[in-house]
PDB file of C-alpha atoms in Angstrom:
ATOM      1  CA  MET X1400       0.000   0.000   0.000  1.00 62.00           C
ATOM      2  CA  LEU X1401       2.874   2.335   0.801  1.00 65.00           C
ATOM      3  CA  VAL X1402       4.486   1.571  -2.560  1.00 67.00           C
ATOM      4  CA  VAL X1403       1.238   2.303  -4.406  1.00 63.00           C
ATOM      5  CA  ARG X1404       0.812   5.534  -2.449  1.00 66.00           C
ATOM      6  CA  LEU X1405       4.254   6.707  -3.538  1.00 69.00           C
ATOM      7  CA  ALA X1406       3.726   5.457  -7.096  1.00 67.00           C
ATOM      8  CA  MET X1407       0.716   7.767  -7.459  1.00 72.00           C
ATOM      9  CA  LEU X1408       2.713  10.910  -6.597  1.00 75.00           C
ATOM     10  CA  PRO X1409       3.590  11.728 -10.246  1.00 81.00           C
ATOM     11  CA  ILE X1410      -0.133  12.437 -10.846  1.00 81.00           C
ATOM     12  CA  PRO X1411      -0.453  15.475  -8.529  1.00 82.00           C
ATOM     13  CA  PHE X1412       3.072  16.606  -9.410  1.00 82.00           C
ATOM     14  CA  GLY X1413       2.056  16.522 -13.062  1.00 85.00           C
ATOM     15  CA  ALA X1414      -0.992  18.624 -12.177  1.00 85.00           C
ATOM     16  CA  ALA X1415       1.236  21.143 -10.357  1.00 82.00           C
ATOM     17  CA  ARG X1416       3.576  21.378 -13.338  1.00 85.00           C
ATOM     18  CA  TRP X1417       0.644  21.813 -15.729  1.00 87.00           C
ATOM     19  CA  ALA X1418      -0.818  24.597 -13.574  1.00 83.00           C
ATOM     20  CA  GLN X1419       2.539  26.410 -13.532  1.00 83.00           C
ATOM     21  CA  ILE X1420       3.010  26.188 -17.295  1.00 85.00           C
ATOM     22  CA  HIS X1421      -0.523  27.364 -18.086  1.00 84.00           C
ATOM     23  CA  GLN X1422      -0.734  29.812 -15.156  1.00 88.00           C
ATOM     24  CA  VAL X1423      -3.840  28.129 -13.780  1.00 85.00           C
ATOM     25  CA  GLY X1424      -4.996  28.376 -10.168  1.00 85.00           C
ATOM     26  CA  LEU X1425      -5.470  30.943  -7.416  1.00 86.00           C
ATOM     27  CA  LEU X1426      -1.817  31.553  -6.560  1.00 87.00           C
ATOM     28  CA  ASN X1427      -0.937  31.972 -10.238  1.00 85.00           C
ATOM     29  CA  TRP X1428      -3.596  34.661 -10.598  1.00 89.00           C
ATOM     30  CA  VAL X1429      -2.524  36.879  -7.704  1.00 86.00           C
ATOM     31  CA  SER X1430       0.727  38.740  -7.271  1.00 83.00           C
ATOM     32  CA  VAL X1431       2.155  38.218  -3.778  1.00 81.00           C
ATOM     33  CA  PRO X1432       5.674  37.852  -2.336  1.00 84.00           C
ATOM     34  CA  GLY X1433       7.116  34.363  -2.499  1.00 83.00           C
ATOM     35  CA  TRP X1434       6.975  33.760   1.263  1.00 86.00           C
ATOM     36  CA  ILE X1435       3.275  34.642   1.358  1.00 91.00           C
ATOM     37  CA  ALA X1436       2.610  32.283  -1.556  1.00 89.00           C
ATOM     38  CA  ALA X1437       4.533  29.538   0.265  1.00 91.00           C
ATOM     39  CA  LEU X1438       2.546  29.977   3.496  1.00 94.00           C
ATOM     40  CA  ALA X1439      -0.722  30.206   1.574  1.00 94.00           C
ATOM     41  CA  SER X1440       0.120  27.002  -0.298  1.00 92.00           C
ATOM     42  CA  PHE X1441       0.687  25.138   2.942  1.00 95.00           C
ATOM     43  CA  PHE X1442      -2.440  26.434   4.693  1.00 96.00           C
ATOM     44  CA  LEU X1443      -4.662  25.919   1.641  1.00 96.00           C
ATOM     45  CA  MET X1444      -3.521  22.324   1.150  1.00 95.00           C
ATOM     46  CA  ASP X1445      -3.837  21.407   4.818  1.00 97.00           C
ATOM     47  CA  TYR X1446      -7.320  22.958   4.963  1.00 97.00           C
ATOM     48  CA  ALA X1447      -8.314  21.165   1.764  1.00 96.00           C
ATOM     49  CA  TYR X1448      -7.218  17.889   3.302  1.00 96.00           C
ATOM     50  CA  TRP X1449      -9.400  18.631   6.350  1.00 97.00           C
ATOM     51  CA  TRP X1450     -12.403  18.741   4.023  1.00 97.00           C
ATOM     52  CA  TRP X1451     -11.224  15.631   2.180  1.00 97.00           C
ATOM     53  CA  HIS X1452     -10.876  13.713   5.444  1.00 98.00           C
ATOM     54  CA  ARG X1453     -14.327  14.855   6.514  1.00 97.00           C
ATOM     55  CA  ALA X1454     -15.746  13.758   3.158  1.00 97.00           C
ATOM     56  CA  ASN X1455     -14.186  10.318   3.610  1.00 97.00           C
ATOM     57  CA  HIS X1456     -16.264   9.917   6.769  1.00 97.00           C
ATOM     58  CA  LEU X1457     -19.551  11.472   5.695  1.00 96.00           C
ATOM     59  CA  ILE X1458     -19.892  10.373   2.051  1.00 97.00           C
ATOM     60  CA  PRO X1459     -20.888   6.677   2.055  1.00 96.00           C
ATOM     61  CA  ILE X1460     -18.964   5.609  -1.055  1.00 97.00           C
ATOM     62  CA  LEU X1461     -15.761   7.172   0.291  1.00 97.00           C
ATOM     63  CA  TRP X1462     -16.307   5.754   3.790  1.00 98.00           C
ATOM     64  CA  ARG X1463     -16.446   2.223   2.352  1.00 97.00           C
ATOM     65  CA  PHE X1464     -12.752   2.584   1.479  1.00 97.00           C
ATOM     66  CA  HIS X1465     -11.671   4.767   4.418  1.00 98.00           C
ATOM     67  CA  ASN X1466     -13.281   2.234   6.781  1.00 97.00           C
ATOM     68  CA  VAL X1467     -10.314  -0.061   6.090  1.00 97.00           C
ATOM     69  CA  HIS X1468      -7.996   2.470   7.725  1.00 97.00           C
ATOM     70  CA  HIS X1469     -10.161   2.687  10.850  1.00 98.00           C
ATOM     71  CA  THR X1470     -10.597  -1.068  11.353  1.00 97.00           C
ATOM     72  CA  ASP X1471      -7.088  -1.322  12.814  1.00 97.00           C
ATOM     73  CA  LEU X1472      -7.538  -2.599  16.378  1.00 96.00           C
ATOM     74  CA  ASP X1473      -4.217  -1.243  17.638  1.00 94.00           C
ATOM     75  CA  MET X1474      -3.228   2.176  16.354  1.00 94.00           C
ATOM     76  CA  ASP X1475       0.484   2.701  15.814  1.00 95.00           C
ATOM     77  CA  VAL X1476       2.728   4.151  13.133  1.00 94.00           C
ATOM     78  CA  SER X1477       1.832   1.300  10.740  1.00 93.00           C
ATOM     79  CA  THR X1478      -1.772   2.571  10.759  1.00 95.00           C
ATOM     80  CA  ALA X1479      -0.511   5.587   8.798  1.00 93.00           C
ATOM     81  CA  ALA X1480       0.042   3.290   5.795  1.00 89.00           C
ATOM     82  CA  ARG X1481      -3.123   1.212   6.249  1.00 92.00           C
ATOM     83  CA  PHE X1482      -5.217   2.601   3.390  1.00 93.00           C
ATOM     84  CA  HIS X1483      -7.226   0.748   0.785  1.00 93.00           C
ATOM     85  CA  LEU X1484      -5.908   0.990  -2.755  1.00 90.00           C
ATOM     86  CA  GLY X1485      -9.224   2.553  -3.798  1.00 93.00           C
ATOM     87  CA  GLU X1486      -8.826   5.345  -1.255  1.00 93.00           C
ATOM     88  CA  LEU X1487      -5.291   6.005  -2.501  1.00 90.00           C
ATOM     89  CA  PHE X1488      -6.655   6.335  -6.028  1.00 89.00           C
ATOM     90  CA  PHE X1489      -9.411   8.765  -4.982  1.00 93.00           C
ATOM     91  CA  SER X1490      -6.930  10.705  -2.844  1.00 91.00           C
ATOM     92  CA  ALA X1491      -4.530  11.155  -5.766  1.00 89.00           C
ATOM     93  CA  GLY X1492      -7.411  12.542  -7.826  1.00 91.00           C
ATOM     94  CA  PHE X1493      -8.447  14.930  -5.067  1.00 92.00           C
ATOM     95  CA  LEU X1494      -4.870  16.110  -4.548  1.00 91.00           C
ATOM     96  CA  SER X1495      -4.432  16.759  -8.266  1.00 90.00           C
ATOM     97  CA  ILE X1496      -7.617  18.849  -8.430  1.00 91.00           C
ATOM     98  CA  ALA X1497      -6.678  20.833  -5.305  1.00 92.00           C
ATOM     99  CA  VAL X1498      -3.168  21.495  -6.630  1.00 92.00           C
ATOM    100  CA  ALA X1499      -4.546  22.802  -9.936  1.00 92.00           C
ATOM    101  CA  LEU X1500      -7.276  24.944  -8.324  1.00 92.00           C
ATOM    102  CA  PHE X1501      -4.880  26.582  -5.879  1.00 93.00           C
ATOM    103  CA  GLY X1502      -1.988  26.832  -8.344  1.00 92.00           C
ATOM    104  CA  ILE X1503       0.438  25.104  -5.974  1.00 90.00           C
ATOM    105  CA  ASP X1504       4.069  25.333  -7.013  1.00 89.00           C
ATOM    106  CA  SER X1505       5.703  21.920  -7.484  1.00 87.00           C
ATOM    107  CA  VAL X1506       8.465  22.743  -4.967  1.00 88.00           C
ATOM    108  CA  MET X1507       5.881  23.730  -2.354  1.00 89.00           C
ATOM    109  CA  LEU X1508       4.005  20.519  -3.112  1.00 89.00           C
ATOM    110  CA  VAL X1509       7.136  18.519  -2.267  1.00 88.00           C
ATOM    111  CA  ILE X1510       7.589  20.435   0.987  1.00 91.00           C
ATOM    112  CA  PHE X1511       3.923  20.051   1.919  1.00 92.00           C
ATOM    113  CA  PHE X1512       3.927  16.342   1.133  1.00 89.00           C
ATOM    114  CA  ILE X1513       6.997  15.720   3.306  1.00 90.00           C
ATOM    115  CA  VAL X1514       5.444  17.599   6.238  1.00 94.00           C
ATOM    116  CA  PHE X1515       2.070  15.928   5.606  1.00 93.00           C
ATOM    117  CA  GLU X1516       3.538  12.415   5.654  1.00 91.00           C
ATOM    118  CA  ALA X1517       5.660  13.151   8.733  1.00 94.00           C
ATOM    119  CA  ALA X1518       2.589  14.511  10.549  1.00 96.00           C
ATOM    120  CA  THR X1519       0.570  11.435   9.552  1.00 95.00           C
ATOM    121  CA  LEU X1520       3.228   9.097  10.926  1.00 94.00           C
ATOM    122  CA  PHE X1521       3.528  11.178  14.098  1.00 96.00           C
ATOM    123  CA  HIS X1522      -0.134  11.415  15.066  1.00 96.00           C
ATOM    124  CA  HIS X1523      -0.802   7.745  14.324  1.00 97.00           C
ATOM    125  CA  SER X1524       2.113   6.655  16.497  1.00 95.00           C
ATOM    126  CA  ASN X1525       1.759   5.117  19.963  1.00 91.00           C
ATOM    127  CA  TRP X1526       4.489   7.410  21.239  1.00 88.00           C
ATOM    128  CA  ARG X1527       3.349   8.397  24.728  1.00 86.00           C
ATOM    129  CA  LEU X1528       4.643  11.932  25.133  1.00 91.00           C
ATOM    130  CA  PRO X1529       4.595  13.779  28.476  1.00 93.00           C
ATOM    131  CA  LEU X1530       1.113  15.234  28.833  1.00 92.00           C
ATOM    132  CA  TRP X1531       2.279  18.830  29.322  1.00 93.00           C
ATOM    133  CA  PHE X1532       4.404  18.624  26.164  1.00 94.00           C
ATOM    134  CA  GLU X1533       1.607  17.194  24.047  1.00 93.00           C
ATOM    135  CA  GLN X1534      -0.859  19.774  25.386  1.00 93.00           C
ATOM    136  CA  THR X1535       1.594  22.483  24.296  1.00 94.00           C
ATOM    137  CA  LEU X1536       1.987  20.987  20.815  1.00 95.00           C
ATOM    138  CA  ASN X1537      -1.781  20.646  20.518  1.00 93.00           C
ATOM    139  CA  HIS X1538      -2.224  24.408  20.480  1.00 93.00           C
ATOM    140  CA  VAL X1539      -0.929  24.203  16.913  1.00 95.00           C
ATOM    141  CA  MET X1540      -0.723  20.664  15.556  1.00 96.00           C
ATOM    142  CA  VAL X1541      -2.455  17.303  15.627  1.00 97.00           C
ATOM    143  CA  THR X1542      -0.919  14.986  18.245  1.00 96.00           C
ATOM    144  CA  PRO X1543      -1.230  11.244  19.002  1.00 95.00           C
ATOM    145  CA  ARG X1544      -3.680  11.718  21.891  1.00 94.00           C
ATOM    146  CA  MET X1545      -5.852  14.016  19.798  1.00 95.00           C
ATOM    147  CA  HIS X1546      -5.887  11.677  16.808  1.00 97.00           C
ATOM    148  CA  GLY X1547      -6.408   8.668  19.062  1.00 96.00           C
ATOM    149  CA  ILE X1548      -9.851  10.095  19.856  1.00 96.00           C
ATOM    150  CA  HIS X1549     -10.556  10.130  16.114  1.00 97.00           C
ATOM    151  CA  HIS X1550      -9.929   6.358  16.019  1.00 97.00           C
ATOM    152  CA  SER X1551     -12.377   5.607  18.848  1.00 97.00           C
ATOM    153  CA  ILE X1552     -15.192   3.072  18.418  1.00 96.00           C
ATOM    154  CA  VAL X1553     -17.600   5.810  19.571  1.00 96.00           C
ATOM    155  CA  GLU X1554     -18.930   7.203  16.283  1.00 95.00           C
ATOM    156  CA  ARG X1555     -19.288  10.776  17.571  1.00 94.00           C
ATOM    157  CA  GLU X1556     -15.626  10.751  18.499  1.00 95.00           C
ATOM    158  CA  THR X1557     -14.580   9.261  15.166  1.00 96.00           C
ATOM    159  CA  ASN X1558     -16.451  12.086  13.434  1.00 96.00           C
ATOM    160  CA  SER X1559     -14.153  14.692  14.994  1.00 96.00           C
ATOM    161  CA  ASN X1560     -10.486  15.706  14.893  1.00 97.00           C
ATOM    162  CA  TRP X1561     -10.193  15.558  11.099  1.00 97.00           C
ATOM    163  CA  GLY X1562      -7.029  17.646  10.904  1.00 97.00           C
ATOM    164  CA  THR X1563      -3.741  16.285   9.550  1.00 96.00           C
ATOM    165  CA  VAL X1564      -1.033  18.835  10.325  1.00 97.00           C
ATOM    166  CA  LEU X1565      -2.746  21.800  12.013  1.00 97.00           C
ATOM    167  CA  CYS X1566      -5.507  21.438  14.603  1.00 96.00           C
ATOM    168  CA  TRP X1567      -6.880  24.930  13.844  1.00 96.00           C
ATOM    169  CA  TRP X1568      -9.396  23.724  11.262  1.00 97.00           C
ATOM    170  CA  ASP X1569     -11.136  21.544  13.846  1.00 97.00           C
ATOM    171  CA  LYS X1570     -11.195  24.510  16.214  1.00 95.00           C
ATOM    172  CA  LEU X1571     -12.673  26.668  13.450  1.00 96.00           C
ATOM    173  CA  HIS X1572     -15.445  24.183  12.660  1.00 96.00           C
ATOM    174  CA  ARG X1573     -16.004  23.099  16.281  1.00 94.00           C
ATOM    175  CA  THR X1574     -15.080  19.491  15.565  1.00 95.00           C
ATOM    176  CA  LEU X1575     -12.157  19.438  17.984  1.00 95.00           C
ATOM    177  CA  ARG X1576     -12.407  16.809  20.751  1.00 93.00           C
ATOM    178  CA  ARG X1577      -9.822  16.655  23.531  1.00 92.00           C
ATOM    179  CA  ASP X1578     -11.886  15.384  26.450  1.00 91.00           C
ATOM    180  CA  ILE X1579     -11.197  11.628  26.325  1.00 92.00           C
ATOM    181  CA  PRO X1580      -8.277  10.117  28.266  1.00 90.00           C
ATOM    182  CA  GLN X1581      -6.241   7.874  25.968  1.00 87.00           C
ATOM    183  CA  ASP X1582      -6.616   4.861  28.255  1.00 89.00           C
ATOM    184  CA  ALA X1583     -10.412   5.170  28.011  1.00 92.00           C
ATOM    185  CA  ILE X1584     -10.433   4.833  24.216  1.00 94.00           C
ATOM    186  CA  THR X1585     -11.080   1.565  22.408  1.00 96.00           C
ATOM    187  CA  ILE X1586      -9.483   1.767  18.978  1.00 97.00           C
ATOM    188  CA  GLY X1587     -11.267   0.577  15.839  1.00 96.00           C
ATOM    189  CA  VAL X1588     -14.718   0.405  14.251  1.00 97.00           C
ATOM    190  CA  ALA X1589     -17.539  -0.924  16.422  1.00 96.00           C
ATOM    191  CA  ALA X1590     -18.868  -3.420  13.855  1.00 96.00           C
ATOM    192  CA  TYR X1591     -15.468  -4.910  12.947  1.00 96.00           C
ATOM    193  CA  ARG X1592     -13.863  -6.337  16.077  1.00 94.00           C
ATOM    194  CA  ASP X1593     -12.842  -9.835  14.956  1.00 94.00           C
ATOM    195  CA  PRO X1594      -9.156 -10.001  13.903  1.00 94.00           C
ATOM    196  CA  ASP X1595      -9.953 -12.948  11.624  1.00 93.00           C
ATOM    197  CA  GLU X1596     -12.075 -10.574   9.533  1.00 93.00           C
ATOM    198  CA  LEU X1597      -9.258  -8.060   9.190  1.00 95.00           C
ATOM    199  CA  THR X1598      -6.853  -9.994   6.994  1.00 95.00           C
ATOM    200  CA  ILE X1599      -5.420  -8.312   3.892  1.00 93.00           C
ATOM    201  CA  GLY X1600      -7.697 -10.209   1.530  1.00 95.00           C
ATOM    202  CA  ARG X1601     -10.870  -9.407   3.487  1.00 95.00           C
ATOM    203  CA  LEU X1602      -9.885  -5.782   3.921  1.00 96.00           C
ATOM    204  CA  LEU X1603      -9.364  -5.397   0.178  1.00 95.00           C
ATOM    205  CA  ALA X1604     -12.880  -6.785  -0.348  1.00 97.00           C
ATOM    206  CA  LEU X1605     -14.463  -4.791   2.502  1.00 97.00           C
ATOM    207  CA  PRO X1606     -15.562  -1.737   0.449  1.00 97.00           C
ATOM    208  CA  PHE X1607     -17.470  -3.970  -1.955  1.00 97.00           C
ATOM    209  CA  ARG X1608     -19.484  -5.736   0.741  1.00 95.00           C
ATOM    210  CA  LYS X1609     -22.561  -4.537   2.614  1.00 95.00           C
ATOM    211  CA  GLN X1610     -21.489  -2.091   5.293  1.00 94.00           C
ATOM    212  CA  ARG X1611     -22.577  -2.869   8.828  1.00 94.00           C
ATOM    213  CA  PRO X1612     -24.332  -0.373  11.110  1.00 95.00           C
ATOM    214  CA  TRP X1613     -22.176   1.334  13.741  1.00 95.00           C
ATOM    215  CA  GLN X1614     -22.732  -1.102  16.592  1.00 95.00           C
ATOM    216  CA  LEU X1615     -20.814  -3.808  18.401  1.00 94.00           C
ATOM    217  CA  PRO X1616     -21.341  -7.468  17.463  1.00 89.00           C
ATOM    218  CA  ASN X1617     -23.730  -7.799  20.452  1.00 90.00           C
ATOM    219  CA  GLY X1618     -25.918  -5.024  19.014  1.00 91.00           C
ATOM    220  CA  GLU X1619     -24.813  -2.374  21.527  1.00 94.00           C
ATOM    221  CA  ARG X1620     -23.950   1.079  20.203  1.00 95.00           C
ATOM    222  CA  PRO X1621     -20.869   2.549  21.954  1.00 95.00           C
ATOM    223  CA  GLU X1622     -21.588   5.927  23.553  1.00 94.00           C
ATOM    224  CA  ARG X1623     -19.860   8.288  25.927  1.00 91.00           C
ATOM    225  CA  PRO X1624     -21.059  11.586  27.434  1.00 88.00           C
ATOM    226  CA  VAL X1625     -19.419  14.736  26.088  1.00 85.00           C
ATOM    227  CA  ARG X1626     -17.256  16.730  28.479  1.00 83.00           C
ATOM    228  CA  VAL X1627     -15.888  20.241  28.007  1.00 77.00           C
ATOM    229  CA  ALA X1628     -12.100  20.214  27.795  1.00 75.00           C
ATOM    230  CA  ASP X1629      -9.736  23.041  26.868  1.00 75.00           C
ATOM    231  CA  LYS X1630      -6.694  20.760  27.011  1.00 79.00           C
ATOM    232  CA  LEU X1631      -5.937  17.173  26.080  1.00 82.00           C
ATOM    233  CA  ALA X1632      -7.037  14.701  28.726  1.00 78.00           C
ATOM    234  CA  GLU X1633      -4.397  12.355  30.079  1.00 72.00           C
TER     235      GLU X1633
END
């Protein structure tokens, strides 16, 4: 999956090159200093990915593929590469469209992609940072505790914390959740708890099968009361 993900990179880079040559896209239509264009490129792409991540959860056809990523029962850095080939294909298409619409320079695309991939590896990791340090980082960026809430079997918690690099977009749209202690979270999707169902072959077929309702195998729907929290819970 990681190889396929990297193999698809020439598609958005081709879109960036095409936009530069033909002067297509927002940043090719406005005259601003280079450093402003660089910052704008980064913020625009990260914000666009917030919407893309949200779409992967709320649009049923996209969720069928993104579901594979969330079925991991033990989130760690390998989860960052656990994406269905179909999702990688759709993602490459989305990235190419976003790059062309915004007029992202190919060099900035390389920089953004490196930061994006590093952030994805970081917030999927099981690296238990000191709480005070992670709370400090979480004023700006997505951290493992924050993203761990996104991988909860409680659907309301999964439908939150959609950011990749910056946590500001979730603050802006009031989808930021920081109230759940990490030890209280059960990772995964409620309806897919059997490891024997999560083999590579079955995961590749998962998007093409009937999707189960968000409930545990015993029929119970996981819930948890919402608490107000300004900082990450321990």
